[in-house]
């Protein structure tokens, strides 16, 4: 089987590519490199001994994407391509709606043209909105998102449900991620944010490396065990394994399935800081800052459906996530730039 990964050179996409190649699948990547680096393709080959087919294209460019389908016998699509910075989505909402919705619509139109009927979507826990009780379960009402990024995920889920209802051959898996961290154990691929990181672990690793002086902790007065925000952190390689299993599941089932991918355990910001310090014997200075607008006190997954349908559960613990994140950063202090 040949799997098309849109946005496959990114953080989650590259790790999923490795696991798909190691599982015997052929992989085709379409990525405009707006939030990734071309060196990722070489690193994937170094890890697996196999090189994915790569197209540098904007996935919303229909003629360019048509060439990808025409030149490759695609069996399934894993759709990662999309802008993902929550804060930027609030200041540039039209950019997010245009890109994230257009890429999806273009993909679906070409999948229909070429009779490709398996679609795995990179969704998000943000679709549950601000008022959902924890743990989040797939049967909960979605919506009430707190930012345009989350709304694009919600809207795309609805588009996919409608497309599946109209096409009985279409099989859709909506993978609702929680908070991916970590890196491949080889230290060859990992998260490489542009500028000051938006996410916790890259920020911690840049403090550990001396690139940043201290970690900003936004709020210590939430109703959590230590006052800091609680999230469900999942190792990116566990997340990648969930995609491999989802490709197999989509090939054997029809309709739409929403599936959480998380550990089912909530860790606070300070829990992560302490785990990082213990795993790597490095002290992380931090300063308490005011709460950020839109941040929730806590959320974590009920991941029992993933176990039931996919046979999947997270295997790596928080210390492993922290250890692998630091292994990537210390071996690649400037990310993919040599």
CSV table of C-alpha atoms in Angstrom, one decimal, residues 121-288:
chain,number,residue,atom,x,y,z
A,121,UNK,CA,-7.3,13.1,9.7
A,122,UNK,CA,-5.0,14.9,12.1
A,123,UNK,CA,-7.6,16.4,14.4
A,124,UNK,CA,-7.3,17.8,17.9
A,125,UNK,CA,-8.6,17.7,21.4
A,126,UNK,CA,-9.5,21.4,20.8
A,127,UNK,CA,-12.7,20.3,19.1
A,128,UNK,CA,-14.2,19.4,22.6
A,129,UNK,CA,-14.3,23.1,23.4
A,130,UNK,CA,-13.9,25.0,26.7
A,131,UNK,CA,-16.7,23.5,28.8
A,132,UNK,CA,-16.2,19.8,28.3
A,133,UNK,CA,-15.7,17.8,31.5
A,134,UNK,CA,-12.6,15.6,31.8
A,135,UNK,CA,-11.7,13.1,30.8
A,136,UNK,CA,-12.7,13.8,27.2
A,137,UNK,CA,-14.6,11.0,25.5
A,138,UNK,CA,-15.4,10.7,21.8
A,139,UNK,CA,-19.2,10.7,22.4
A,140,UNK,CA,-19.1,14.2,23.9
A,141,UNK,CA,-20.6,17.1,22.0
A,142,UNK,CA,-17.9,19.0,20.1
A,143,UNK,CA,-17.8,22.7,19.3
A,144,UNK,CA,-17.4,25.7,21.5
A,145,UNK,CA,-13.8,26.0,20.4
A,146,UNK,CA,-11.7,28.8,21.9
A,147,UNK,CA,-9.7,29.8,18.8
A,148,UNK,CA,-9.9,29.7,14.9
A,149,UNK,CA,-7.4,26.8,14.8
A,150,UNK,CA,-9.7,24.7,16.8
A,151,UNK,CA,-12.7,25.8,14.7
A,152,UNK,CA,-10.9,24.6,11.6
A,153,UNK,CA,-10.5,21.2,13.1
A,154,UNK,CA,-14.1,21.1,14.0
A,155,UNK,CA,-15.2,22.3,10.6
A,156,UNK,CA,-13.0,19.7,8.8
A,157,UNK,CA,-14.4,16.9,10.9
A,158,UNK,CA,-17.9,18.0,9.8
A,159,UNK,CA,-16.9,18.2,6.2
A,160,UNK,CA,-15.5,14.6,6.4
A,161,UNK,CA,-18.6,13.3,8.1
A,162,UNK,CA,-20.8,14.8,5.3
A,163,UNK,CA,-18.5,13.5,2.6
A,164,UNK,CA,-18.6,10.0,4.1
A,165,UNK,CA,-22.4,10.2,4.4
A,166,UNK,CA,-22.6,11.0,0.6
A,167,UNK,CA,-20.0,8.3,-0.4
A,168,UNK,CA,-20.5,4.9,1.1
A,169,UNK,CA,-17.0,3.8,0.0
A,170,UNK,CA,-15.3,6.5,2.1
A,171,UNK,CA,-13.6,5.4,5.3
A,172,UNK,CA,-12.6,8.2,7.7
A,173,UNK,CA,-10.7,8.1,11.0
A,174,UNK,CA,-10.7,11.3,13.0
A,175,UNK,CA,-7.7,11.2,15.3
A,176,UNK,CA,-8.1,13.6,18.1
A,177,UNK,CA,-4.6,14.3,19.4
A,178,UNK,CA,-3.8,15.6,22.8
A,179,UNK,CA,-0.3,17.1,23.4
A,180,UNK,CA,2.5,15.4,21.4
A,181,UNK,CA,6.0,15.7,22.8
A,182,UNK,CA,9.2,13.7,22.6
A,183,UNK,CA,11.3,12.7,19.6
A,184,UNK,CA,12.6,9.7,17.8
A,185,UNK,CA,15.0,7.8,20.0
A,186,UNK,CA,17.8,8.1,17.3
A,187,UNK,CA,17.8,11.9,17.9
A,188,UNK,CA,17.7,12.4,14.1
A,189,UNK,CA,14.2,13.8,13.9
A,190,UNK,CA,12.2,15.9,16.4
A,191,UNK,CA,10.3,19.1,16.9
A,192,UNK,CA,12.0,22.1,15.2
A,193,UNK,CA,9.9,25.3,15.9
A,194,UNK,CA,10.6,28.6,14.2
A,195,UNK,CA,11.4,31.4,16.6
A,196,UNK,CA,10.4,31.2,20.3
A,197,UNK,CA,8.5,27.9,20.8
A,198,UNK,CA,4.7,27.9,21.4
A,199,UNK,CA,4.8,24.4,23.0
A,200,UNK,CA,6.1,23.4,26.4
A,201,UNK,CA,8.8,20.8,25.7
A,202,UNK,CA,10.7,22.7,22.9
A,203,UNK,CA,10.7,25.7,25.3
A,204,UNK,CA,12.1,23.6,28.1
A,205,UNK,CA,14.8,22.1,25.9
A,206,UNK,CA,15.8,25.5,24.7
A,207,UNK,CA,16.2,26.6,28.3
A,208,UNK,CA,18.2,23.5,29.0
A,209,UNK,CA,20.5,24.3,26.0
A,210,UNK,CA,21.0,27.9,27.1
A,211,UNK,CA,19.2,29.4,24.1
A,212,UNK,CA,16.5,30.8,26.4
A,213,UNK,CA,17.1,32.0,30.0
A,214,UNK,CA,14.0,30.6,31.7
A,215,UNK,CA,10.7,29.0,31.2
A,216,UNK,CA,7.6,31.1,31.5
A,217,UNK,CA,4.8,29.2,33.4
A,218,UNK,CA,1.5,30.9,32.6
A,219,UNK,CA,-0.6,30.8,35.7
A,220,UNK,CA,-0.1,28.9,39.0
A,221,UNK,CA,-3.6,29.5,40.5
A,222,UNK,CA,-5.6,27.0,38.6
A,223,UNK,CA,-7.6,24.4,40.5
A,224,UNK,CA,-5.1,21.7,39.9
A,225,UNK,CA,-2.8,19.8,42.2
A,226,UNK,CA,0.0,22.4,42.0
A,227,UNK,CA,-1.9,25.3,40.5
A,228,UNK,CA,-0.4,25.0,37.0
A,229,UNK,CA,-2.2,23.8,33.9
A,230,UNK,CA,-2.7,20.1,33.3
A,231,UNK,CA,-2.5,18.4,29.9
A,232,UNK,CA,-2.3,14.9,28.4
A,233,UNK,CA,1.2,14.6,27.0
A,234,UNK,CA,1.8,11.8,24.6
A,235,UNK,CA,5.1,10.6,23.0
A,236,UNK,CA,5.1,11.4,19.3
A,237,UNK,CA,6.2,7.9,18.5
A,238,UNK,CA,3.2,6.5,20.3
A,239,UNK,CA,1.1,8.9,18.2
A,240,UNK,CA,2.8,7.7,15.1
A,241,UNK,CA,2.0,4.1,16.0
A,242,UNK,CA,-1.6,5.1,16.3
A,243,UNK,CA,-1.6,6.3,12.7
A,244,UNK,CA,-0.2,3.1,11.4
A,245,UNK,CA,-2.9,1.2,13.1
A,246,UNK,CA,-5.5,3.7,11.8
A,247,UNK,CA,-4.4,3.1,8.2
A,248,UNK,CA,-5.0,-0.6,8.7
A,249,UNK,CA,-8.4,0.0,10.4
A,250,UNK,CA,-9.6,2.4,7.6
A,251,UNK,CA,-8.8,-0.2,5.0
A,252,UNK,CA,-11.1,-2.7,6.7
A,253,UNK,CA,-14.0,-0.4,7.8
A,254,UNK,CA,-16.4,2.1,6.3
A,255,UNK,CA,-17.9,5.3,7.7
A,256,UNK,CA,-16.4,7.7,10.3
A,257,UNK,CA,-14.8,6.9,13.6
A,258,UNK,CA,-13.6,9.6,16.1
A,259,UNK,CA,-10.7,8.3,18.2
A,260,UNK,CA,-8.7,10.0,21.0
A,261,UNK,CA,-5.0,9.5,21.0
A,262,UNK,CA,-3.7,10.3,24.5
A,263,UNK,CA,-2.3,8.6,27.6
A,264,UNK,CA,-5.3,9.2,29.7
A,265,UNK,CA,-3.1,10.8,32.4
A,266,UNK,CA,-2.9,14.5,33.0
A,267,UNK,CA,0.4,16.1,33.9
A,268,UNK,CA,0.9,19.7,35.1
A,269,UNK,CA,3.5,22.1,33.7
A,270,UNK,CA,5.6,21.6,36.9
A,271,UNK,CA,5.2,17.9,36.6
A,272,UNK,CA,6.8,18.1,33.2
A,273,UNK,CA,9.6,20.4,34.5
A,274,UNK,CA,10.3,18.0,37.3
A,275,UNK,CA,10.3,14.9,35.0
A,276,UNK,CA,12.7,16.6,32.6
A,277,UNK,CA,15.1,17.6,35.4
A,278,UNK,CA,15.1,14.0,36.8
A,279,UNK,CA,15.4,12.3,33.3
A,280,UNK,CA,18.3,14.5,32.2
A,281,UNK,CA,19.9,15.8,35.4
A,282,UNK,CA,19.4,19.4,34.3
A,283,UNK,CA,17.9,22.2,36.3
A,284,UNK,CA,15.2,24.3,34.5
A,285,UNK,CA,14.8,27.8,35.9
A,286,UNK,CA,11.2,29.1,35.5
A,287,UNK,CA,9.2,32.2,36.3
A,288,UNK,CA,5.4,32.4,37.0
